[in-house]
Each structure stands twice: as C-alpha cells, then as structure tokens.
mmCIF file of the C-alpha atoms, coordinates in Angstrom:
data_MODEL
# 
_entry.id   MODEL 
# 
loop_
_atom_site.group_PDB 
_atom_site.id 
_atom_site.type_symbol 
_atom_site.label_atom_id 
_atom_site.label_alt_id 
_atom_site.label_comp_id 
_atom_site.label_asym_id 
_atom_site.label_entity_id 
_atom_site.label_seq_id 
_atom_site.pdbx_PDB_ins_code 
_atom_site.Cartn_x 
_atom_site.Cartn_y 
_atom_site.Cartn_z 
_atom_site.occupancy 
_atom_site.B_iso_or_equiv 
_atom_site.pdbx_formal_charge 
_atom_site.auth_seq_id 
_atom_site.auth_comp_id 
_atom_site.auth_asym_id 
_atom_site.auth_atom_id 
_atom_site.pdbx_PDB_model_num 
ATOM 1   C CA . MET A 1 1   ? 0.000   0.000  0.000  1.00 0.00 ? 1   MET A CA 1 
ATOM 2   C CA . ARG A 1 2   ? 1.343   3.429  -0.917 1.00 0.00 ? 2   ARG A CA 1 
ATOM 3   C CA . ALA A 1 3   ? 1.552   6.098  1.743  1.00 0.00 ? 3   ALA A CA 1 
ATOM 4   C CA . LYS A 1 4   ? -0.674  9.147  1.346  1.00 0.00 ? 4   LYS A CA 1 
ATOM 5   C CA . VAL A 1 5   ? 1.285   11.952 -0.286 1.00 0.00 ? 5   VAL A CA 1 
ATOM 6   C CA . GLN A 1 6   ? 0.907   15.366 1.343  1.00 0.00 ? 6   GLN A CA 1 
ATOM 7   C CA . THR A 1 7   ? -0.330  18.031 -1.030 1.00 0.00 ? 7   THR A CA 1 
ATOM 8   C CA . MET A 1 8   ? 1.413   21.376 -1.253 1.00 0.00 ? 8   MET A CA 1 
ATOM 9   C CA . SER A 1 9   ? -1.678  23.075 0.230  1.00 0.00 ? 9   SER A CA 1 
ATOM 10  C CA . GLU A 1 10  ? -1.745  21.021 3.430  1.00 0.00 ? 10  GLU A CA 1 
ATOM 11  C CA . GLU A 1 11  ? -0.024  22.307 6.542  1.00 0.00 ? 11  GLU A CA 1 
ATOM 12  C CA . TYR A 1 12  ? 1.671   19.764 8.750  1.00 0.00 ? 12  TYR A CA 1 
ATOM 13  C CA . LEU A 1 13  ? 4.692   19.452 10.983 1.00 0.00 ? 13  LEU A CA 1 
ATOM 14  C CA . GLU A 1 14  ? 7.516   18.018 8.909  1.00 0.00 ? 14  GLU A CA 1 
ATOM 15  C CA . HIS A 1 15  ? 10.297  17.910 11.488 1.00 0.00 ? 15  HIS A CA 1 
ATOM 16  C CA . VAL A 1 16  ? 11.824  19.235 14.669 1.00 0.00 ? 16  VAL A CA 1 
ATOM 17  C CA . ASN A 1 17  ? 15.568  19.686 15.128 1.00 0.00 ? 17  ASN A CA 1 
ATOM 18  C CA . VAL A 1 18  ? 17.049  18.642 18.473 1.00 0.00 ? 18  VAL A CA 1 
ATOM 19  C CA . THR A 1 19  ? 20.646  18.864 19.641 1.00 0.00 ? 19  THR A CA 1 
ATOM 20  C CA . VAL A 1 20  ? 21.794  15.913 21.774 1.00 0.00 ? 20  VAL A CA 1 
ATOM 21  C CA . LYS A 1 21  ? 24.980  14.740 23.427 1.00 0.00 ? 21  LYS A CA 1 
ATOM 22  C CA . ASN A 1 22  ? 24.767  11.108 22.302 1.00 0.00 ? 22  ASN A CA 1 
ATOM 23  C CA . LEU A 1 23  ? 23.265  10.859 18.819 1.00 0.00 ? 23  LEU A CA 1 
ATOM 24  C CA . ASP A 1 24  ? 23.338  7.059  18.682 1.00 0.00 ? 24  ASP A CA 1 
ATOM 25  C CA . ALA A 1 25  ? 21.709  6.612  22.113 1.00 0.00 ? 25  ALA A CA 1 
ATOM 26  C CA . THR A 1 26  ? 18.824  8.907  21.181 1.00 0.00 ? 26  THR A CA 1 
ATOM 27  C CA . ALA A 1 27  ? 18.405  7.157  17.817 1.00 0.00 ? 27  ALA A CA 1 
ATOM 28  C CA . GLU A 1 28  ? 18.390  3.739  19.534 1.00 0.00 ? 28  GLU A CA 1 
ATOM 29  C CA . PHE A 1 29  ? 15.718  4.965  21.980 1.00 0.00 ? 29  PHE A CA 1 
ATOM 30  C CA . LEU A 1 30  ? 13.498  6.219  19.148 1.00 0.00 ? 30  LEU A CA 1 
ATOM 31  C CA . LEU A 1 31  ? 13.939  3.082  17.034 1.00 0.00 ? 31  LEU A CA 1 
ATOM 32  C CA . ALA A 1 32  ? 13.085  0.894  20.050 1.00 0.00 ? 32  ALA A CA 1 
ATOM 33  C CA . ALA A 1 33  ? 9.884   2.883  20.589 1.00 0.00 ? 33  ALA A CA 1 
ATOM 34  C CA . MET A 1 34  ? 8.948   3.339  16.933 1.00 0.00 ? 34  MET A CA 1 
ATOM 35  C CA . PRO A 1 35  ? 9.962   0.161  15.034 1.00 0.00 ? 35  PRO A CA 1 
ATOM 36  C CA . ASN A 1 36  ? 8.517   1.408  11.725 1.00 0.00 ? 36  ASN A CA 1 
ATOM 37  C CA . TRP A 1 37  ? 10.753  4.468  11.748 1.00 0.00 ? 37  TRP A CA 1 
ATOM 38  C CA . ARG A 1 38  ? 13.996  4.518  9.813  1.00 0.00 ? 38  ARG A CA 1 
ATOM 39  C CA . ILE A 1 39  ? 17.117  6.638  9.703  1.00 0.00 ? 39  ILE A CA 1 
ATOM 40  C CA . ARG A 1 40  ? 16.388  8.630  6.558  1.00 0.00 ? 40  ARG A CA 1 
ATOM 41  C CA . ALA A 1 41  ? 19.785  10.275 6.243  1.00 0.00 ? 41  ALA A CA 1 
ATOM 42  C CA . ARG A 1 42  ? 22.979  10.668 8.240  1.00 0.00 ? 42  ARG A CA 1 
ATOM 43  C CA . SER A 1 43  ? 26.085  12.775 7.724  1.00 0.00 ? 43  SER A CA 1 
ATOM 44  C CA . LYS A 1 44  ? 28.440  15.350 9.198  1.00 0.00 ? 44  LYS A CA 1 
ATOM 45  C CA . MET A 1 45  ? 28.386  19.117 8.904  1.00 0.00 ? 45  MET A CA 1 
ATOM 46  C CA . ASN A 1 46  ? 30.264  22.166 10.052 1.00 0.00 ? 46  ASN A CA 1 
ATOM 47  C CA . TRP A 1 47  ? 28.232  23.867 12.770 1.00 0.00 ? 47  TRP A CA 1 
ATOM 48  C CA . PHE A 1 48  ? 29.814  27.284 13.276 1.00 0.00 ? 48  PHE A CA 1 
ATOM 49  C CA . GLY A 1 49  ? 33.358  25.922 13.346 1.00 0.00 ? 49  GLY A CA 1 
ATOM 50  C CA . ASN A 1 50  ? 32.592  22.565 14.975 1.00 0.00 ? 50  ASN A CA 1 
ATOM 51  C CA . GLU A 1 51  ? 32.074  19.328 13.085 1.00 0.00 ? 51  GLU A CA 1 
ATOM 52  C CA . VAL A 1 52  ? 28.888  17.610 14.252 1.00 0.00 ? 52  VAL A CA 1 
ATOM 53  C CA . ASP A 1 53  ? 27.072  14.462 13.235 1.00 0.00 ? 53  ASP A CA 1 
ATOM 54  C CA . TRP A 1 54  ? 23.414  14.619 12.306 1.00 0.00 ? 54  TRP A CA 1 
ATOM 55  C CA . LEU A 1 55  ? 20.674  12.239 11.313 1.00 0.00 ? 55  LEU A CA 1 
ATOM 56  C CA . HIS A 1 56  ? 17.025  12.351 10.319 1.00 0.00 ? 56  HIS A CA 1 
ATOM 57  C CA . ILE A 1 57  ? 14.890  9.630  11.888 1.00 0.00 ? 57  ILE A CA 1 
ATOM 58  C CA . GLY A 1 58  ? 11.216  9.018  11.195 1.00 0.00 ? 58  GLY A CA 1 
ATOM 59  C CA . THR A 1 59  ? 8.859   8.299  8.331  1.00 0.00 ? 59  THR A CA 1 
ATOM 60  C CA . PRO A 1 60  ? 8.937   9.421  4.708  1.00 0.00 ? 60  PRO A CA 1 
ATOM 61  C CA . SER A 1 61  ? 6.747   12.427 5.559  1.00 0.00 ? 61  SER A CA 1 
ATOM 62  C CA . SER A 1 62  ? 7.927   13.517 9.030  1.00 0.00 ? 62  SER A CA 1 
ATOM 63  C CA . TYR A 1 63  ? 11.003  13.089 11.151 1.00 0.00 ? 63  TYR A CA 1 
ATOM 64  C CA . ILE A 1 64  ? 13.127  14.252 14.038 1.00 0.00 ? 64  ILE A CA 1 
ATOM 65  C CA . ALA A 1 65  ? 16.428  15.841 13.033 1.00 0.00 ? 65  ALA A CA 1 
ATOM 66  C CA . LEU A 1 66  ? 19.046  14.948 15.637 1.00 0.00 ? 66  LEU A CA 1 
ATOM 67  C CA . GLN A 1 67  ? 22.343  16.773 15.839 1.00 0.00 ? 67  GLN A CA 1 
ATOM 68  C CA . SER A 1 68  ? 25.334  15.879 18.030 1.00 0.00 ? 68  SER A CA 1 
ATOM 69  C CA . GLY A 1 69  ? 27.431  18.383 19.939 1.00 0.00 ? 69  GLY A CA 1 
ATOM 70  C CA . GLY A 1 70  ? 25.021  19.061 22.769 1.00 0.00 ? 70  GLY A CA 1 
ATOM 71  C CA . GLU A 1 71  ? 26.479  20.582 25.931 1.00 0.00 ? 71  GLU A CA 1 
ATOM 72  C CA . GLY A 1 72  ? 25.158  21.081 29.435 1.00 0.00 ? 72  GLY A CA 1 
ATOM 73  C CA . ASP A 1 73  ? 22.066  19.600 31.002 1.00 0.00 ? 73  ASP A CA 1 
ATOM 74  C CA . GLY A 1 74  ? 18.807  18.913 29.227 1.00 0.00 ? 74  GLY A CA 1 
ATOM 75  C CA . LEU A 1 75  ? 15.729  20.927 30.095 1.00 0.00 ? 75  LEU A CA 1 
ATOM 76  C CA . ASN A 1 76  ? 14.017  19.744 33.272 1.00 0.00 ? 76  ASN A CA 1 
ATOM 77  C CA . TRP A 1 77  ? 10.347  19.344 32.322 1.00 0.00 ? 77  TRP A CA 1 
ATOM 78  C CA . LYS A 1 78  ? 9.286   20.276 35.862 1.00 0.00 ? 78  LYS A CA 1 
ATOM 79  C CA . GLU A 1 79  ? 10.912  23.717 35.622 1.00 0.00 ? 79  GLU A CA 1 
ATOM 80  C CA . SER A 1 80  ? 9.987   26.864 33.706 1.00 0.00 ? 80  SER A CA 1 
ATOM 81  C CA . GLN A 1 81  ? 12.883  27.433 31.292 1.00 0.00 ? 81  GLN A CA 1 
ATOM 82  C CA . VAL A 1 82  ? 12.043  28.326 27.719 1.00 0.00 ? 82  VAL A CA 1 
ATOM 83  C CA . GLY A 1 83  ? 12.320  25.267 25.525 1.00 0.00 ? 83  GLY A CA 1 
ATOM 84  C CA . VAL A 1 84  ? 10.612  22.075 24.466 1.00 0.00 ? 84  VAL A CA 1 
ATOM 85  C CA . LYS A 1 85  ? 9.071   20.185 27.391 1.00 0.00 ? 85  LYS A CA 1 
ATOM 86  C CA . HIS A 1 86  ? 8.429   16.999 25.420 1.00 0.00 ? 86  HIS A CA 1 
ATOM 87  C CA . ILE A 1 87  ? 7.841   15.607 21.958 1.00 0.00 ? 87  ILE A CA 1 
ATOM 88  C CA . GLY A 1 88  ? 4.522   13.779 21.543 1.00 0.00 ? 88  GLY A CA 1 
ATOM 89  C CA . LEU A 1 89  ? 4.299   10.780 19.251 1.00 0.00 ? 89  LEU A CA 1 
ATOM 90  C CA . VAL A 1 90  ? 1.060   8.937  18.405 1.00 0.00 ? 90  VAL A CA 1 
ATOM 91  C CA . VAL A 1 91  ? 1.314   5.153  18.522 1.00 0.00 ? 91  VAL A CA 1 
ATOM 92  C CA . PRO A 1 92  ? -1.177  2.369  17.762 1.00 0.00 ? 92  PRO A CA 1 
ATOM 93  C CA . SER A 1 93  ? -0.444  0.526  21.023 1.00 0.00 ? 93  SER A CA 1 
ATOM 94  C CA . LEU A 1 94  ? 0.908   2.231  24.131 1.00 0.00 ? 94  LEU A CA 1 
ATOM 95  C CA . SER A 1 95  ? 1.431   -1.088 25.912 1.00 0.00 ? 95  SER A CA 1 
ATOM 96  C CA . ALA A 1 96  ? 3.590   -2.326 23.014 1.00 0.00 ? 96  ALA A CA 1 
ATOM 97  C CA . VAL A 1 97  ? 5.763   0.829  23.222 1.00 0.00 ? 97  VAL A CA 1 
ATOM 98  C CA . ILE A 1 98  ? 6.142   0.415  26.979 1.00 0.00 ? 98  ILE A CA 1 
ATOM 99  C CA . GLU A 1 99  ? 7.147   -3.232 26.492 1.00 0.00 ? 99  GLU A CA 1 
ATOM 100 C CA . ARG A 1 100 ? 9.670   -2.440 23.727 1.00 0.00 ? 100 ARG A CA 1 
ATOM 101 C CA . LEU A 1 101 ? 11.259  0.376  25.715 1.00 0.00 ? 101 LEU A CA 1 
ATOM 102 C CA . ALA A 1 102 ? 11.379  -1.736 28.887 1.00 0.00 ? 102 ALA A CA 1 
ATOM 103 C CA . ALA A 1 103 ? 13.187  -4.443 26.901 1.00 0.00 ? 103 ALA A CA 1 
ATOM 104 C CA . ALA A 1 104 ? 15.670  -1.759 25.771 1.00 0.00 ? 104 ALA A CA 1 
ATOM 105 C CA . GLY A 1 105 ? 16.242  -0.657 29.388 1.00 0.00 ? 105 GLY A CA 1 
ATOM 106 C CA . TYR A 1 106 ? 13.894  2.344  29.640 1.00 0.00 ? 106 TYR A CA 1 
ATOM 107 C CA . GLN A 1 107 ? 11.219  2.793  32.276 1.00 0.00 ? 107 GLN A CA 1 
ATOM 108 C CA . VAL A 1 108 ? 8.113   4.964  32.237 1.00 0.00 ? 108 VAL A CA 1 
ATOM 109 C CA . ASP A 1 109 ? 8.804   8.325  33.900 1.00 0.00 ? 109 ASP A CA 1 
ATOM 110 C CA . HIS A 1 110 ? 5.094   8.941  34.458 1.00 0.00 ? 110 HIS A CA 1 
ATOM 111 C CA . LEU A 1 111 ? 1.725   8.201  32.926 1.00 0.00 ? 111 LEU A CA 1 
ATOM 112 C CA . GLY A 1 112 ? -0.538  10.832 31.404 1.00 0.00 ? 112 GLY A CA 1 
ATOM 113 C CA . ALA A 1 113 ? -3.768  11.892 33.082 1.00 0.00 ? 113 ALA A CA 1 
ATOM 114 C CA . SER A 1 114 ? -6.664  9.468  32.995 1.00 0.00 ? 114 SER A CA 1 
ATOM 115 C CA . HIS A 1 115 ? -8.930  10.143 30.009 1.00 0.00 ? 115 HIS A CA 1 
ATOM 116 C CA . PRO A 1 116 ? -11.627 8.009  28.367 1.00 0.00 ? 116 PRO A CA 1 
ATOM 117 C CA . HIS A 1 117 ? -10.396 8.689  24.822 1.00 0.00 ? 117 HIS A CA 1 
ATOM 118 C CA . ARG A 1 118 ? -6.617  8.521  25.084 1.00 0.00 ? 118 ARG A CA 1 
ATOM 119 C CA . LYS A 1 119 ? -3.794  7.220  27.218 1.00 0.00 ? 119 LYS A CA 1 
ATOM 120 C CA . SER A 1 120 ? -0.173  8.247  27.318 1.00 0.00 ? 120 SER A CA 1 
ATOM 121 C CA . ALA A 1 121 ? 3.163   7.565  28.948 1.00 0.00 ? 121 ALA A CA 1 
ATOM 122 C CA . TYR A 1 122 ? 6.231   9.763  29.255 1.00 0.00 ? 122 TYR A CA 1 
ATOM 123 C CA . PHE A 1 123 ? 9.815   8.550  28.976 1.00 0.00 ? 123 PHE A CA 1 
ATOM 124 C CA . ILE A 1 124 ? 13.052  10.441 29.474 1.00 0.00 ? 124 ILE A CA 1 
ATOM 125 C CA . GLU A 1 125 ? 15.966  9.269  27.339 1.00 0.00 ? 125 GLU A CA 1 
ATOM 126 C CA . ALA A 1 126 ? 19.702  9.507  28.076 1.00 0.00 ? 126 ALA A CA 1 
ATOM 127 C CA . ASP A 1 127 ? 20.072  13.236 27.217 1.00 0.00 ? 127 ASP A CA 1 
ATOM 128 C CA . SER A 1 128 ? 17.069  14.137 29.401 1.00 0.00 ? 128 SER A CA 1 
ATOM 129 C CA . LEU A 1 129 ? 14.747  14.581 26.420 1.00 0.00 ? 129 LEU A CA 1 
ATOM 130 C CA . GLN A 1 130 ? 11.176  13.729 27.325 1.00 0.00 ? 130 GLN A CA 1 
ATOM 131 C CA . PHE A 1 131 ? 8.949   11.895 24.868 1.00 0.00 ? 131 PHE A CA 1 
ATOM 132 C CA . GLU A 1 132 ? 5.220   11.370 25.293 1.00 0.00 ? 132 GLU A CA 1 
ATOM 133 C CA . PHE A 1 133 ? 3.686   8.375  23.535 1.00 0.00 ? 133 PHE A CA 1 
ATOM 134 C CA . ILE A 1 134 ? -0.064  8.689  22.993 1.00 0.00 ? 134 ILE A CA 1 
ATOM 135 C CA . GLU A 1 135 ? -2.596  6.023  22.057 1.00 0.00 ? 135 GLU A CA 1 
ATOM 136 C CA . TYR A 1 136 ? -5.980  7.400  21.025 1.00 0.00 ? 136 TYR A CA 1 
ATOM 137 C CA . LEU A 1 137 ? -8.975  5.285  21.990 1.00 0.00 ? 137 LEU A CA 1 
ATOM 138 C CA . SER A 1 138 ? -11.426 7.149  19.746 1.00 0.00 ? 138 SER A CA 1 
ATOM 139 C CA . THR A 1 139 ? -11.530 8.131  16.100 1.00 0.00 ? 139 THR A CA 1 
ATOM 140 C CA . VAL A 1 140 ? -13.817 11.083 16.871 1.00 0.00 ? 140 VAL A CA 1 
ATOM 141 C CA . THR A 1 141 ? -11.768 14.284 16.653 1.00 0.00 ? 141 THR A CA 1 
ATOM 142 C CA . GLU A 1 142 ? -13.737 16.103 19.351 1.00 0.00 ? 142 GLU A CA 1 
ATOM 143 C CA . GLU A 1 143 ? -13.211 13.222 21.803 1.00 0.00 ? 143 GLU A CA 1 
ATOM 144 C CA . ARG A 1 144 ? -9.502  12.920 21.016 1.00 0.00 ? 144 ARG A CA 1 
ATOM 145 C CA . ASN A 1 145 ? -9.045  16.667 21.504 1.00 0.00 ? 145 ASN A CA 1 
ATOM 146 C CA . ASP A 1 146 ? -11.149 16.976 24.664 1.00 0.00 ? 146 ASP A CA 1 
ATOM 147 C CA . TYR A 1 147 ? -9.051  18.636 27.370 1.00 0.00 ? 147 TYR A CA 1 
ATOM 148 C CA . SER A 1 148 ? -11.897 19.435 29.768 1.00 0.00 ? 148 SER A CA 1 
ATOM 149 C CA . ARG A 1 149 ? -11.217 16.381 31.973 1.00 0.00 ? 149 ARG A CA 1 
# 
C-alpha cells in the first residue's frame, strides 16, 4: 500500500531539530519505541566551526532531526525554562511501546492523566529529552481533543 502523499496546500509538521549529546543513544531509543521508523539520512556538517554528526529519523513524511554536539544539562520538564518540554508521538499501542522500551532498558517516567479517549506515557531518554507516547482510543476528533477532563 502506498503512503498518502501530502499536497502542497496542506499544513503539517515536517520535522523538529534537536541537539543531543549522544546521537546514537537517542536514535536507539526512538527506534526501540517506533519500530517502523527509519534513519532517513545521516552525515556530518560544520556547525559554526565545529564538526557535528546529524541524522534524520522518522517516516517518509515527518522526522526528528538529531544533531550531536550538545552541551550542558537537558531541560528539566518540571521547571519553567524556555524550551521544548516533550515531543509527543502517536502510537497504535501504548502497551507495546512500553514493552519495547522496557526491553531496551527504559522505564516509564510517568503516565498521562486518565482520560476516556486517550492514554499516554512519558519517557526520558539519556540526554534528558522527554517523549510522550499517545494512544488514542477514539476516532472522533472532538473526543480525542477533549481537554476538559
């Protein structure tokens, strides 16, 4: 089956770019969680006088751009610094993601709030990046996007 091709008039998130300390560890985490994802491209580049490695990991239509060379501590999701708190990824089976990540040595940081139409779990990978994995339990848009509970 061919994947749906995005039209030029549709708006969608194509990628996010994230700097990490350990490119391979972050890629291994994402591939353990998302077994249908692939490394789309990988190379080196000059980043303002420093050679860094980069890779694009995801699907043919969207991906996460990872770049090595990260310094310092990752953003603490419990604090108020400017920055990305987490990256949310929709999955068909949250329990399968939890099992795959547990087998790869990762434990759930915390579960999302109880909701009748979705469930989620948060993981923090080696560079302190937080990922939320969401399984929707409804195909009704209004139910999936209900934040009143």
